[in-house]
C-alpha cells in the first residue's frame, strides 16, 4: 500500500470481475439479507424484479474481497519501501458515502469492479494519517452500472501533516 503522500488523485484500477450464481445469491440472502426477492424464487417472481436478485450487500462484499486482493495479492506481508520503512498500514475506513444500487444483479451476471481516487483529505486531528476517497463502481456484462459508492480509507503519512495556520 502506498503512503498517503504518494497516492495521486485520478489514479484508477480495475479490481476484477465476479459472476454471481443463483445458489450463492440465495445462500447470502438467507444468512444476511432474508428478503423474499433474495431467497425465494417463487416469491421473487411476483415482485417488480421478476426473479431472484443479489442483495446489495452481497455486491458490496464482493467489491471488498476484490479490493483487498488487489492491494495484497495472496499475502498481507509487504516489503519495506525504498527508504527501508515498513509499508504504511491502510484502514480502517471512517465509512462509506453515497452508496447507490442502480440495477439489480441477477444470477449469472458478471460484475466488473473499478476504483478511482477522487479526493485526499489532511487530518489536523490525526496528523499521521490522511483520508483517501475513492469512487467505486460495479458494471455488469451489458455495460450497465449496478453499484456506485464513495469509499474512504485512513492511510498513514510518511511525515505528519502540519497545518498552515
XYZ file of C-alpha atoms in Angstrom:
165
model
C 0.000 0.000 0.000
C 1.409 3.430 -0.859
C 1.885 6.240 1.618
C -0.767 8.979 1.704
C 1.618 11.450 0.027
C 2.293 9.039 -2.849
C -1.358 8.491 -3.767
C -2.418 10.617 -6.750
C -5.927 11.892 -7.428
C -7.155 10.325 -10.662
C -5.323 7.040 -10.120
C -7.666 4.240 -11.104
C -7.662 0.487 -11.052
C -9.751 -2.387 -12.342
C -10.278 -4.686 -9.378
C -11.513 -7.725 -11.264
C -14.795 -9.388 -12.103
C -17.111 -11.788 -10.348
C -20.001 -13.939 -11.596
C -22.925 -14.275 -9.179
C -24.593 -17.697 -9.063
C -28.205 -18.480 -8.197
C -27.143 -20.700 -5.294
C -24.808 -18.212 -3.667
C -27.261 -15.317 -4.072
C -29.831 -17.340 -2.123
C -27.268 -18.515 0.468
C -26.036 -14.964 1.093
C -29.599 -13.688 1.274
C -30.662 -16.366 3.768
C -27.725 -15.582 6.016
C -27.518 -11.786 5.759
C -30.490 -10.211 3.924
C -33.500 -12.553 4.042
C -35.905 -10.629 1.853
C -38.141 -12.684 -0.477
C -36.514 -11.414 -3.687
C -33.113 -12.677 -2.415
C -34.157 -16.080 -1.047
C -37.417 -17.383 -2.552
C -37.611 -17.852 -6.346
C -41.421 -18.117 -6.379
C -41.956 -15.033 -4.222
C -39.231 -13.156 -6.141
C -41.048 -13.850 -9.419
C -44.050 -11.936 -8.052
C -42.023 -8.799 -7.206
C -41.209 -5.918 -9.527
C -37.794 -7.593 -10.019
C -39.448 -10.627 -11.634
C -36.972 -13.062 -10.081
C -34.123 -13.620 -7.657
C -31.616 -10.787 -7.310
C -28.460 -10.427 -5.233
C -28.519 -8.402 -2.062
C -26.842 -5.042 -2.476
C -24.699 -6.022 0.490
C -23.576 -9.091 -1.468
C -22.386 -6.840 -4.309
C -20.544 -4.710 -1.714
C -18.950 -7.779 -0.114
C -17.565 -8.938 -3.447
C -16.139 -5.445 -4.064
C -14.380 -5.656 -0.672
C -12.941 -9.090 -1.473
C -11.582 -7.851 -4.809
C -10.275 -4.579 -3.328
C -8.287 -6.387 -0.645
C -6.958 -8.908 -3.184
C -5.840 -6.054 -5.460
C -3.892 -4.461 -2.607
C -2.273 -7.517 -1.101
C -2.265 -10.307 -3.649
C -2.234 -13.581 -1.759
C -0.344 -12.226 1.237
C -0.673 -9.480 3.803
C 3.126 -9.160 4.050
C 4.740 -6.286 2.172
C 8.405 -5.495 1.617
C 9.992 -2.353 3.123
C 9.903 0.709 0.856
C 12.968 2.199 -0.890
C 13.919 4.050 2.326
C 13.693 0.866 4.401
C 10.465 1.895 6.123
C 7.791 -0.622 6.965
C 4.970 -0.139 4.436
C 2.092 2.014 5.632
C -0.987 0.458 7.090
C -4.306 1.166 5.432
C -7.613 1.394 7.195
C -9.809 1.383 8.939
C -12.468 3.127 6.930
C -14.347 6.016 8.523
C -17.362 4.945 6.465
C -18.898 4.669 3.025
C -20.698 7.603 1.426
C -23.498 7.799 -1.119
C -23.997 4.112 -1.884
C -26.363 3.523 -4.795
C -27.663 0.230 -6.119
C -28.638 1.289 -9.636
C -29.578 -2.017 -11.270
C -30.370 -5.454 -9.839
C -27.698 -8.142 -10.009
C -29.194 -11.391 -11.264
C -27.914 -14.970 -11.281
C -25.280 -15.334 -13.995
C -24.406 -11.628 -14.051
C -20.698 -10.872 -14.141
C -19.865 -7.633 -12.367
C -16.597 -5.832 -13.083
C -15.410 -3.543 -10.305
C -13.397 -0.340 -10.693
C -11.992 2.239 -8.280
C -10.639 5.761 -8.791
C -9.028 8.126 -6.274
C -11.131 11.308 -6.268
C -10.099 13.165 -3.104
C -7.442 13.340 -0.383
C -8.099 14.974 2.984
C -5.474 16.105 5.507
C -6.405 15.492 9.138
C -5.449 18.084 11.756
C -6.770 15.791 14.495
C -4.623 12.856 13.341
C -1.594 14.364 11.596
C -0.007 10.938 10.996
C -2.994 9.921 8.824
C -4.951 11.197 5.836
C -8.257 10.177 4.291
C -8.325 8.934 0.709
C -11.701 8.830 -1.020
C -12.342 6.525 -3.978
C -15.273 6.422 -6.371
C -16.118 2.739 -6.719
C -18.298 1.251 -9.428
C -19.570 -2.139 -10.488
C -20.684 -2.706 -14.074
C -22.447 -5.766 -15.463
C -21.665 -7.637 -18.678
C -24.099 -5.367 -20.564
C -22.213 -2.214 -19.591
C -24.859 -1.168 -17.039
C -23.651 0.342 -13.781
C -25.138 -1.698 -10.944
C -23.461 -0.077 -7.929
C -21.603 3.128 -7.076
C -20.279 4.435 -3.785
C -17.632 6.676 -2.326
C -15.254 4.674 -0.179
C -12.923 6.208 2.373
C -9.776 4.918 4.000
C -7.374 6.196 6.613
C -3.852 5.971 5.196
C -0.569 6.542 7.016
C 1.582 9.518 6.058
C 5.374 9.498 5.612
C 5.573 12.733 7.580
C 2.927 14.234 9.866
C 0.621 16.898 8.446
C 1.405 20.439 9.605
C -1.433 22.944 9.352
C -0.656 26.210 7.532
C -2.288 28.189 10.366
